[in-house]
Tab-separated table of C-alpha atoms in Angstrom:
chain	number	residue	atom	x	y	z
A	287	MET	CA	18.907	-11.448	5.585
A	288	ARG	CA	19.798	-8.732	8.092
A	289	THR	CA	17.218	-5.979	7.549
A	290	LEU	CA	17.207	-2.404	8.806
A	291	VAL	CA	13.751	-0.901	9.295
A	292	PRO	CA	14.130	2.879	9.722
A	293	PHE	CA	11.520	4.343	12.054
A	294	ASP	CA	10.731	7.978	12.811
A	295	VAL	CA	9.855	8.021	16.514
A	296	ARG	CA	9.120	11.725	16.890
A	297	ASP	CA	6.907	12.899	14.046
A	298	PRO	CA	5.946	9.914	11.925
A	299	ASN	CA	3.731	10.138	8.839
A	300	SER	CA	3.419	13.903	9.037
A	301	ARG	CA	1.645	13.962	5.650
A	302	LEU	CA	-1.271	12.141	7.251
A	303	SER	CA	-1.983	15.247	9.376
A	304	PRO	CA	-5.096	16.119	7.330
A	305	VAL	CA	-6.774	12.886	8.441
A	306	LEU	CA	-5.067	11.810	11.698
A	307	SER	CA	-4.245	13.644	14.924
A	308	PRO	CA	-0.612	13.607	16.168
A	309	SER	CA	-1.333	10.845	18.690
A	310	GLU	CA	-3.226	8.826	16.069
A	311	ARG	CA	-0.272	9.190	13.701
A	312	ARG	CA	2.098	7.849	16.368
A	313	ASP	CA	-0.196	4.883	17.087
A	314	PHE	CA	-0.695	4.172	13.425
A	315	ALA	CA	3.029	4.314	12.651
A	316	ARG	CA	3.703	1.757	15.390
A	317	VAL	CA	1.007	-0.562	14.110
A	318	MET	CA	2.498	-0.405	10.605
A	319	LEU	CA	5.986	-0.998	12.020
A	320	ARG	CA	4.817	-4.175	13.738
A	321	ASP	CA	3.182	-5.452	10.535
A	322	VAL	CA	6.359	-4.725	8.566
A	323	LEU	CA	8.508	-6.549	11.158
A	324	ASP	CA	6.149	-9.550	10.871
A	325	ALA	CA	6.453	-9.493	7.070
A	326	VAL	CA	10.271	-9.335	7.305
A	327	HIS	CA	10.283	-12.267	9.742
A	328	GLY	CA	7.881	-14.135	7.454
A	329	ALA	CA	10.258	-13.655	4.530
A	330	GLY	CA	13.111	-15.140	6.553
A	331	GLY	CA	14.661	-11.759	7.311
A	332	ASP	CA	16.286	-10.643	10.550
A	333	PRO	CA	14.819	-7.179	11.246
A	334	HIS	CA	16.546	-4.440	13.250
A	335	VAL	CA	14.593	-1.264	13.957
A	336	LEU	CA	16.704	1.807	13.160
A	337	ALA	CA	15.050	4.472	15.306
A	338	THR	CA	15.561	8.236	15.197
A	339	SER	CA	15.393	8.415	19.008
A	340	PRO	CA	14.900	5.973	21.893
A	341	LEU	CA	11.591	4.140	21.748
A	342	PRO	CA	9.204	4.214	24.715
A	343	ASP	CA	9.916	1.120	26.842
A	344	ALA	CA	6.447	-0.310	26.334
A	345	LEU	CA	6.858	-0.202	22.567
A	346	ALA	CA	10.443	-1.456	22.527
A	347	SER	CA	9.587	-4.492	24.672
A	348	ASP	CA	6.653	-5.258	22.407
A	349	LEU	CA	8.706	-5.400	19.213
A	350	GLU	CA	10.201	-8.659	18.129
A	351	ALA	CA	13.378	-7.006	16.900
A	352	PRO	CA	16.428	-5.295	18.372
A	353	VAL	CA	16.438	-1.507	18.249
A	354	ILE	CA	19.373	0.628	17.084
A	355	VAL	CA	19.071	4.338	17.919
A	356	ASP	CA	20.746	6.767	15.512
A	357	GLU	CA	19.640	10.395	15.572
A	358	ARG	CA	21.361	11.370	12.322
A	359	PRO	CA	19.473	11.939	9.050
A	360	LEU	CA	18.078	8.833	7.371
A	361	SER	CA	20.739	8.355	4.664
A	362	THR	CA	23.607	8.819	7.124
A	363	ALA	CA	22.095	6.476	9.684
A	364	VAL	CA	21.326	3.766	7.143
A	365	GLY	CA	24.787	4.068	5.576
A	366	ALA	CA	26.422	3.719	8.985
A	367	HIS	CA	24.577	0.526	9.846
A	368	LEU	CA	24.896	-1.374	6.596
A	369	GLU	CA	26.954	-4.452	7.280
A	370	VAL	CA	28.431	-5.434	4.000
A	371	ASP	CA	30.969	-8.184	3.860
A	372	SER	CA	33.894	-6.879	1.874
A	373	SER	CA	35.636	-10.240	1.716
A	374	ASP	CA	35.636	-12.263	-1.476
A	375	ASN	CA	31.978	-13.184	-1.681
A	376	THR	CA	32.368	-14.793	-5.060
A	377	ASN	CA	33.746	-17.754	-3.091
A	378	PRO	CA	31.138	-20.485	-3.582
A	379	GLU	CA	31.987	-21.933	-0.161
A	380	MET	CA	30.738	-18.792	1.480
A	381	ASP	CA	27.223	-18.557	2.818
A	382	ASP	CA	25.695	-15.709	0.822
A	383	ARG	CA	23.058	-15.163	3.451
A	384	SER	CA	25.716	-13.740	5.736
A	385	THR	CA	26.484	-10.894	3.341
A	386	GLY	CA	24.632	-7.721	2.650
A	387	THR	CA	21.925	-5.778	4.386
A	388	ALA	CA	18.369	-4.993	3.355
A	389	VAL	CA	16.621	-1.729	4.192
A	390	VAL	CA	12.823	-1.896	4.357
A	391	MET	CA	10.710	1.177	5.106
A	392	SER	CA	8.447	0.929	8.151
A	393	ASP	CA	5.352	2.186	6.319
A	394	LEU	CA	5.092	-0.569	3.700
A	395	ALA	CA	1.709	-1.509	5.075
A	396	ILE	CA	0.783	-3.972	2.328
A	397	ALA	CA	4.167	-5.697	2.084
A	398	THR	CA	3.881	-9.465	2.372
A	399	PRO	CA	6.511	-12.152	3.031
A	400	THR	CA	6.069	-13.291	-0.591
A	401	ALA	CA	6.862	-9.820	-1.918
A	402	LEU	CA	9.853	-9.369	0.402
A	403	ARG	CA	11.248	-12.780	-0.485
A	404	ARG	CA	11.639	-11.518	-4.057
A	405	ALA	CA	13.935	-8.833	-2.655
A	406	PHE	CA	15.778	-11.149	-0.254
A	407	VAL	CA	16.661	-13.884	-2.765
A	408	THR	CA	20.332	-14.703	-2.512
A	409	PRO	CA	21.729	-11.815	-4.483
A	410	ASP	CA	24.467	-11.798	-7.045
A	411	PRO	CA	27.821	-11.084	-5.448
A	412	GLY	CA	28.137	-7.339	-5.175
A	413	GLU	CA	24.724	-6.415	-6.492
A	414	VAL	CA	22.405	-3.630	-5.432
A	415	ALA	CA	18.681	-4.435	-5.558
A	416	ALA	CA	15.907	-1.926	-5.054
A	417	ALA	CA	12.124	-1.694	-5.127
A	418	PRO	CA	10.804	1.715	-6.199
A	419	GLY	CA	8.230	3.516	-4.120
A	420	LEU	CA	5.527	5.714	-5.565
A	421	ALA	CA	6.757	9.240	-6.362
A	422	GLY	CA	10.374	8.327	-6.863
A	423	GLY	CA	11.520	6.875	-3.552
A	424	THR	CA	13.260	3.631	-2.669
A	425	ASN	CA	11.120	1.396	-0.477
A	426	VAL	CA	13.360	-1.629	-0.293
A	427	LEU	CA	17.104	-1.600	-0.825
A	428	VAL	CA	19.402	-4.609	-0.690
A	429	VAL	CA	23.067	-3.733	-0.561
A	430	VAL	CA	25.803	-6.299	-0.920
A	431	HIS	CA	28.382	-4.113	-2.623
A	432	PRO	CA	30.818	-2.659	-0.052
A	433	GLY	CA	31.346	0.708	-1.769
A	434	PHE	CA	27.684	1.638	-2.166
A	435	GLU	CA	26.329	4.627	-0.236
A	436	PRO	CA	22.569	5.046	0.139
A	437	ASP	CA	21.003	8.454	-0.412
A	438	TYR	CA	17.304	8.743	0.279
A	439	HIS	CA	16.844	12.344	-0.849
A	440	GLY	CA	14.385	13.126	-3.642
A	441	THR	CA	14.078	10.667	-6.503
A	442	SER	CA	16.244	8.135	-4.734
A	443	PHE	CA	15.317	5.107	-6.828
A	444	ARG	CA	16.902	6.650	-9.910
A	445	ASP	CA	19.822	7.945	-7.844
A	446	HIS	CA	20.437	4.497	-6.336
A	447	GLN	CA	20.484	3.027	-9.821
A	448	ARG	CA	23.115	5.591	-10.857
A	449	ALA	CA	25.100	5.086	-7.638
A	450	ALA	CA	25.207	1.343	-8.282
A	451	ALA	CA	26.543	1.962	-11.786
A	452	ALA	CA	29.118	4.396	-10.373
A	453	VAL	CA	30.644	1.684	-8.155
A	454	GLY	CA	30.291	-1.002	-10.837
A	455	ALA	CA	27.598	-2.940	-8.975
A	456	PRO	CA	24.909	-4.821	-10.924
A	457	PHE	CA	21.493	-3.237	-10.264
A	458	ARG	CA	18.419	-5.418	-9.875
A	459	PRO	CA	15.046	-3.607	-9.862
A	460	ILE	CA	12.302	-5.343	-7.876
A	461	ASP	CA	8.960	-4.887	-9.634
A	462	SER	CA	6.354	-5.100	-6.866
A	463	PHE	CA	3.141	-3.180	-6.243
A	464	ARG	CA	3.103	-4.343	-2.603
A	465	LEU	CA	6.564	-2.902	-2.064
A	466	ALA	CA	5.841	0.276	-4.070
A	467	VAL	CA	2.967	1.449	-1.882
A	468	ASP	CA	4.260	3.340	1.140
A	469	VAL	CA	1.900	5.207	3.402
A	470	ASP	CA	2.766	8.767	2.652
A	471	GLY	CA	-0.455	10.749	2.331
A	472	PRO	CA	-4.179	10.116	2.742
A	473	ASP	CA	-4.422	8.886	-0.871
A	474	ASP	CA	-2.378	5.844	0.095
A	475	LEU	CA	-4.832	4.658	2.742
A	476	PRO	CA	-7.385	3.221	0.267
A	477	GLU	CA	-4.576	0.996	-1.074
A	478	VAL	CA	-3.992	-0.285	2.462
A	479	LEU	CA	-7.688	-0.935	3.045
A	480	LEU	CA	-8.047	-2.695	-0.330
A	481	HIS	CA	-4.901	-4.807	-0.284
A	482	GLY	CA	-3.695	-4.966	3.326
A	483	ARG	CA	-4.136	-7.431	6.116
A	484	GLY	CA	-3.144	-7.553	9.746
A	485	ARG	CA	-3.017	-4.898	12.427
A	486	THR	CA	-2.841	-1.911	10.093
A	487	VAL	CA	-6.150	-2.660	8.380
A	488	ASP	CA	-7.761	-3.466	11.754
A	489	TRP	CA	-6.512	-0.145	13.146
A	490	LEU	CA	-7.875	1.855	10.196
A	491	THR	CA	-11.196	0.026	10.304
A	492	ASP	CA	-11.507	0.589	14.081
A	493	ALA	CA	-10.743	4.270	13.483
A	494	GLY	CA	-13.747	4.424	11.147
A	495	PHE	CA	-11.973	4.476	7.794
A	496	SER	CA	-13.360	2.699	4.764
A	497	VAL	CA	-13.099	2.785	0.991
A	498	ALA	CA	-15.668	4.642	-1.069
A	499	VAL	CA	-15.817	4.796	-4.855
A	500	THR	CA	-15.815	8.319	-6.245
A	501	ASP	CA	-15.779	8.893	-9.988
A	502	GLY	CA	-14.648	5.313	-10.572
A	503	ARG	CA	-11.711	5.434	-8.161
A	504	ALA	CA	-11.233	4.185	-4.608
A	505	THR	CA	-11.227	7.068	-2.156
A	506	LEU	CA	-10.994	7.367	1.614
A	507	GLU	CA	-14.015	7.824	3.855
A	508	ARG	CA	-14.206	8.194	7.646
A	509	SER	CA	-17.381	7.668	9.618
A	510	ASP	CA	-18.454	10.430	11.991
A	511	ASP	CA	-18.911	8.204	15.023
A	512	SER	CA	-15.254	7.129	15.300
B	54	MET	CA	-1.707	-15.166	-25.475
B	55	ARG	CA	-4.609	-13.380	-27.183
B	56	THR	CA	-4.767	-9.946	-25.547
B	57	LEU	CA	-7.505	-7.338	-25.708
B	58	VAL	CA	-6.320	-3.748	-25.297
B	59	PRO	CA	-9.376	-1.536	-24.660
B	60	PHE	CA	-8.963	1.947	-26.109
B	61	ASP	CA	-11.166	5.007	-25.693
B	62	VAL	CA	-11.092	6.742	-29.082
B	63	ARG	CA	-13.338	9.700	-28.287
B	64	ASP	CA	-12.305	11.223	-24.959
B	65	PRO	CA	-9.226	9.428	-23.688
B	66	ASN	CA	-7.501	10.290	-20.415
B	67	SER	CA	-10.037	12.930	-19.470
B	68	ARG	CA	-8.447	13.292	-16.013
B	69	LEU	CA	-5.357	14.725	-17.696
B	70	SER	CA	-7.395	17.798	-18.725
B	71	PRO	CA	-5.657	20.021	-16.141
B	72	VAL	CA	-2.318	19.516	-17.906
B	73	LEU	CA	-3.125	18.545	-21.518
B	74	SER	CA	-5.432	20.016	-24.164
B	75	PRO	CA	-8.006	17.712	-25.829
B	76	SER	CA	-5.839	17.227	-28.917
B	77	GLU	CA	-2.772	16.591	-26.751
B	78	ARG	CA	-4.713	13.989	-24.794
B	79	ARG	CA	-5.686	12.204	-27.993
B	80	ASP	CA	-2.091	12.223	-29.250
B	81	PHE	CA	-0.757	11.088	-25.903
B	82	ALA	CA	-3.294	8.235	-25.602
B	83	ARG	CA	-2.235	6.949	-29.037
B	84	VAL	CA	1.424	7.089	-28.125
B	85	MET	CA	0.754	5.089	-24.949
B	86	LEU	CA	-1.350	2.598	-26.909
B	87	ARG	CA	1.522	1.954	-29.299
B	88	ASP	CA	3.962	1.431	-26.433
B	89	VAL	CA	1.542	-0.989	-24.749
B	90	LEU	CA	1.083	-2.941	-28.017
B	91	ASP	CA	4.871	-3.185	-28.292
B	92	ALA	CA	5.118	-4.476	-24.725
B	93	VAL	CA	2.403	-7.079	-25.379
B	94	HIS	CA	4.206	-8.221	-28.534
B	95	GLY	CA	7.481	-8.302	-26.600
B	96	ALA	CA	5.901	-10.562	-24.002
B	97	GLY	CA	4.787	-12.985	-26.697
B	98	GLY	CA	1.180	-11.791	-26.649
B	99	ASP	CA	-1.139	-11.330	-29.612
B	100	PRO	CA	-2.739	-7.903	-29.091
B	101	HIS	CA	-6.160	-6.847	-30.424
B	102	VAL	CA	-7.222	-3.235	-29.935
B	103	LEU	CA	-10.783	-3.080	-28.569
B	104	ALA	CA	-11.858	0.409	-29.612
B	105	THR	CA	-14.934	2.361	-28.499
B	106	SER	CA	-15.432	3.686	-32.046
B	107	PRO	CA	-13.690	3.361	-35.421
B	108	LEU	CA	-10.099	4.568	-35.391
B	109	PRO	CA	-8.930	7.193	-37.877
B	110	ASP	CA	-7.445	5.356	-40.869
B	111	ALA	CA	-3.993	6.835	-40.341
B	112	LEU	CA	-3.863	5.514	-36.793
B	113	ALA	CA	-5.357	2.107	-37.581
B	114	SER	CA	-2.879	1.453	-40.376
B	115	ASP	CA	-0.051	2.459	-38.074
B	116	LEU	CA	-0.917	-0.037	-35.354
B	117	GLU	CA	0.572	-3.488	-35.446
B	118	ALA	CA	-2.607	-5.118	-34.221
B	119	PRO	CA	-6.111	-5.835	-35.522
B	120	VAL	CA	-8.843	-3.489	-34.300
B	121	ILE	CA	-12.235	-4.620	-32.960
B	122	VAL	CA	-14.813	-1.834	-32.642
B	123	ASP	CA	-17.417	-2.228	-29.899
B	124	GLU	CA	-19.302	0.859	-28.767
B	125	ARG	CA	-20.770	-0.717	-25.617
B	126	PRO	CA	-19.474	0.074	-22.115
B	127	LEU	CA	-16.057	-1.350	-21.209
B	128	SER	CA	-17.171	-4.354	-19.128
B	129	THR	CA	-19.767	-5.448	-21.701
B	130	ALA	CA	-17.367	-5.078	-24.612
B	131	VAL	CA	-14.552	-6.936	-22.871
B	132	GLY	CA	-16.912	-9.711	-21.733
B	133	ALA	CA	-18.202	-10.130	-25.293
B	134	HIS	CA	-14.747	-10.530	-26.795
B	135	LEU	CA	-13.161	-12.882	-24.316
B	136	GLU	CA	-12.414	-16.114	-26.104
B	137	VAL	CA	-12.308	-18.732	-23.462
B	138	ASP	CA	-12.056	-22.331	-24.468
B	139	SER	CA	-14.754	-24.156	-22.593
B	140	SER	CA	-13.547	-27.584	-23.628
B	141	ASP	CA	-11.704	-29.786	-21.151
B	142	ASN	CA	-8.563	-27.742	-20.715
B	143	THR	CA	-7.237	-30.026	-18.005
B	144	ASN	CA	-6.297	-32.305	-20.918
B	145	PRO	CA	-2.489	-32.330	-20.898
B	146	GLU	CA	-2.457	-32.879	-24.661
B	147	MET	CA	-4.053	-29.506	-25.189
B	148	ASP	CA	-1.992	-26.461	-25.964
B	149	ASP	CA	-2.669	-24.144	-23.023
B	150	ARG	CA	-1.610	-21.156	-25.057
B	151	SER	CA	-4.729	-21.496	-27.152
B	152	THR	CA	-7.007	-20.967	-24.151
B	153	GLY	CA	-7.916	-17.825	-22.352
B	154	THR	CA	-7.687	-14.140	-23.079
B	155	ALA	CA	-5.722	-11.363	-21.414
B	156	VAL	CA	-7.003	-7.812	-21.054
B	157	VAL	CA	-4.333	-5.120	-20.775
B	158	MET	CA	-5.244	-1.451	-20.331
B	159	SER	CA	-3.928	0.908	-23.009
B	160	ASP	CA	-2.506	3.417	-20.496
B	161	LEU	CA	0.006	1.129	-18.785
B	162	ALA	CA	2.802	3.381	-19.918
B	163	ILE	CA	5.572	1.734	-17.899
B	164	ALA	CA	4.575	-1.873	-18.593
B	165	THR	CA	7.456	-3.941	-19.917
B	166	PRO	CA	7.537	-7.329	-21.656
B	167	THR	CA	9.118	-8.770	-18.492
B	168	ALA	CA	6.243	-7.558	-16.323
B	169	LEU	CA	3.601	-8.778	-18.789
B	170	ARG	CA	5.246	-12.171	-19.112
B	171	ARG	CA	4.514	-12.704	-15.415
B	172	ALA	CA	0.832	-12.271	-16.268
B	173	PHE	CA	0.955	-14.368	-19.438
B	174	VAL	CA	2.653	-17.453	-17.970
B	175	THR	CA	0.720	-20.542	-18.946
B	176	PRO	CA	-2.072	-20.334	-16.421
B	177	ASP	CA	-3.597	-23.039	-14.318
B	178	PRO	CA	-6.585	-24.568	-16.037
B	179	GLY	CA	-9.539	-22.363	-15.262
B	180	GLU	CA	-7.716	-19.682	-13.291
B	181	VAL	CA	-8.318	-15.944	-13.205
B	182	ALA	CA	-5.189	-13.801	-12.834
B	183	ALA	CA	-5.195	-10.070	-12.232
B	184	ALA	CA	-2.803	-7.208	-11.622
B	185	PRO	CA	-4.234	-4.423	-9.461
B	186	GLY	CA	-4.067	-0.840	-10.583
B	187	LEU	CA	-3.642	2.093	-8.240
B	188	ALA	CA	-6.934	3.164	-6.638
B	189	GLY	CA	-8.647	-0.176	-6.873
B	190	GLY	CA	-8.804	-0.953	-10.577
B	191	THR	CA	-7.733	-3.993	-12.575
B	192	ASN	CA	-4.965	-3.209	-15.028
B	193	VAL	CA	-4.303	-6.682	-16.351
B	194	LEU	CA	-6.788	-9.533	-16.315
B	195	VAL	CA	-6.184	-13.041	-17.607
B	196	VAL	CA	-9.325	-15.119	-17.947
B	197	VAL	CA	-9.261	-18.807	-18.685
B	198	HIS	CA	-12.381	-19.794	-16.772
B	199	PRO	CA	-15.406	-19.886	-19.120
B	200	GLY	CA	-17.977	-18.668	-16.563
B	201	PHE	CA	-16.123	-15.546	-15.478
B	202	GLU	CA	-17.617	-12.138	-16.277
B	203	PRO	CA	-15.418	-9.042	-16.021
B	204	ASP	CA	-16.770	-5.937	-14.307
B	205	TYR	CA	-14.569	-2.870	-14.424
B	206	HIS	CA	-16.716	-0.600	-12.273
B	207	GLY	CA	-15.271	0.871	-9.076
B	208	THR	CA	-12.900	-1.280	-7.029
B	209	SER	CA	-12.767	-3.927	-9.707
B	210	PHE	CA	-9.670	-5.751	-8.477
B	211	ARG	CA	-11.471	-6.815	-5.306
B	212	ASP	CA	-14.641	-7.536	-7.279
B	213	HIS	CA	-12.769	-9.705	-9.773
B	214	GLN	CA	-11.265	-11.663	-6.886
B	215	ARG	CA	-14.777	-12.264	-5.506
B	216	ALA	CA	-16.170	-13.087	-8.957
B	217	ALA	CA	-13.449	-15.704	-9.436
B	218	ALA	CA	-14.356	-17.286	-6.105
B	219	ALA	CA	-18.034	-17.232	-7.072
B	220	VAL	CA	-17.392	-19.393	-10.144
B	221	GLY	CA	-14.862	-21.587	-8.342
B	222	ALA	CA	-11.876	-20.307	-10.311
B	223	PRO	CA	-8.442	-20.100	-8.654
B	224	PHE	CA	-7.370	-16.442	-8.396
B	225	ARG	CA	-3.747	-15.457	-8.987
B	226	PRO	CA	-2.781	-11.878	-8.070
B	227	ILE	CA	0.087	-10.405	-10.082
B	228	ASP	CA	2.245	-8.205	-7.866
B	229	SER	CA	3.800	-5.648	-10.205
B	230	PHE	CA	4.497	-1.941	-9.848
B	231	ARG	CA	4.918	-1.600	-13.624
B	232	LEU	CA	1.456	-3.044	-14.179
B	233	ALA	CA	-0.115	-1.116	-11.252
B	234	VAL	CA	0.706	2.330	-12.627
B	235	ASP	CA	-1.932	3.450	-15.107
B	236	VAL	CA	-1.975	6.987	-16.423
B	237	ASP	CA	-5.047	8.363	-14.790
B	238	GLY	CA	-4.272	11.849	-13.492
B	239	PRO	CA	-1.339	14.261	-13.619
B	240	ASP	CA	0.182	12.637	-10.515
B	241	ASP	CA	0.884	9.521	-12.558
B	242	LEU	CA	3.052	11.325	-15.109
B	243	PRO	CA	6.147	11.571	-12.853
B	244	GLU	CA	6.036	7.758	-12.567
B	245	VAL	CA	6.106	7.545	-16.359
B	246	LEU	CA	9.005	9.992	-16.628
B	247	LEU	CA	10.963	8.186	-13.894
B	248	HIS	CA	10.360	4.591	-14.946
B	249	GLY	CA	9.195	4.657	-18.561
B	250	ARG	CA	10.916	4.224	-21.872
B	251	GLY	CA	9.866	4.475	-25.472
B	252	ARG	CA	7.516	6.806	-27.263
B	253	THR	CA	5.539	7.875	-24.213
B	254	VAL	CA	8.537	9.321	-22.401
B	255	ASP	CA	9.770	10.955	-25.598
B	256	TRP	CA	6.344	12.524	-26.135
B	257	LEU	CA	6.200	13.910	-22.583
B	258	THR	CA	9.741	15.218	-22.804
B	259	ASP	CA	9.074	16.875	-26.180
B	260	ALA	CA	5.952	18.459	-24.657
B	261	GLY	CA	8.167	20.072	-22.009
B	262	PHE	CA	7.370	17.843	-19.032
B	263	SER	CA	9.986	16.864	-16.486
B	264	VAL	CA	10.238	15.653	-12.925
B	265	ALA	CA	10.898	18.077	-10.101
B	266	VAL	CA	11.375	17.194	-6.456
B	267	THR	CA	8.992	18.995	-4.119
B	268	ASP	CA	9.029	18.261	-0.405
B	269	GLY	CA	10.933	15.037	-1.011
B	270	ARG	CA	8.549	13.679	-3.646
B	271	ALA	CA	8.683	13.562	-7.435
B	272	THR	CA	6.278	16.082	-8.945
B	273	LEU	CA	5.420	17.182	-12.462
B	274	GLU	CA	6.840	20.286	-14.079
B	275	ARG	CA	6.212	21.759	-17.549
B	276	SER	CA	8.458	24.276	-19.176
B	277	ASP	CA	6.874	27.475	-20.498
B	278	ASP	CA	8.410	27.280	-23.942
B	279	SER	CA	6.683	24.035	-24.972
C-alpha cells in the first residue's frame, strides 16, 4: 500500500529537548525515520517520505523511499498527497491494493511489519482505518474513502472517527500497542528501549540511555560518560 | 478461560492521589474492577477476583465473580492460584480450554472483549502469552506451561519473556493498545476518557473530569463544581 511518512526536517521531536541536544534530536529523528521506512517495506508497503522542507542530500540518498517536499502544515500536506481512487472500488475485478493511501508517523519507533500489516490488510471499499496514538493522536491512518479529509490537530483519533462517520465511511480502529507508542517526550524512550529493535535502540544505547526501574515503573537513565 | 483479576482492596491506585481523594480512589478502583469483569465475561472468560484482603460484603455480593482472598504479595498470590494442567496437554482429545489460567489486571479500564479474546485464543500447548503494559509491566498474562512462575516486579514484561524461555515455553506477545493502558497515574485518565466505555467513563464524567487539548496533546481537566 502507498504510504506517506510525514517527517519534520527542521525541528523534529522538540519535546525531547530536556534529554537531547538539537543536533542529537535531528540525528535521532532520522534514525527513527529509517526504522519506520524499513517496517513499512517489511509490511509490503510502498513508503514516500512527506518532508516539511528539502532533505540534506546525504540523508535523501540514504533513504530507500522517494521524498515529497510540502512546506504546508501537516494536515494540509497529508490531505493533498492522499491518492484515493474514486472509481467504483466495489468492483471485484479491481485490485484493491491500488486504492487508498496509508499515513504512518515517522516516530513509531517500535512499529513492526507484523503490526503494520494489520493496518494494511486489504480494506473494505471506502473504509477509514486508524491506529490511536497515546494522548489522543492518530499514528496510522488508512484512507480509501475519496471524501475523507485528515485533520491531525488535538485529539485527532476521535475526530477522524467522527469525520469518517460524516462522509459515511466505515471506521476500523486498529488496536496495537506498537502503533500507539510514538516518541513524543522522554517518557516514551523507555518503551523504545524495552520493546524496540534496530537502529533506534542502537542509537539510544550508544548515546548512553538505558532503562531503570523507579517505584515499580520503567524510567529513563543516561550514563554520564556518553 | 479461568482468569484471575488481582485487586488491591486497601490502597488501590495510590498514584492517583494527586487527583482523587482516598475514598474516591476506592470507589474508582471498584468501578474499574466491575468493567474489567464484564470485559472478561464478554470475552468468554471465567473471572475470579484475587483480593489482597476480604472485600466489603456489599461489594462482594455485587460482583459477578467468585472472590479469592490472598494477603501475600502480588507475584506470590498469582503464582499460588494459577491452575495449570500438568498432564499431557499435547493430547488432541483434551479440551484446551480446561488448561491454563489468564491473569488480567483490574485497572485495564479500556479493555474490551475483542481485545481480551486475542489473549484468550486457545493457546499452543505449554505457551506463555503476555500483553505489555505501559512502562514495562505485564497487563495480561496467559500461562499454560506448568513450570512458569510469574514475577510482577519492575519491567515484568521483559522478565516474563525471559522466564518463558528459561522453562522452554513458547512466548506469544499480545500487541494491543487497549490492553497496554492501565490506570496508573493521572496521565492515563485522558486515555480512559477518549477510548473507554461503561461505568468507568461515567464515573469520571460524573466526577467532573474531561479531556482538554494542551500543546497538541490530550490532557486531564476537572471542573470546579464537582
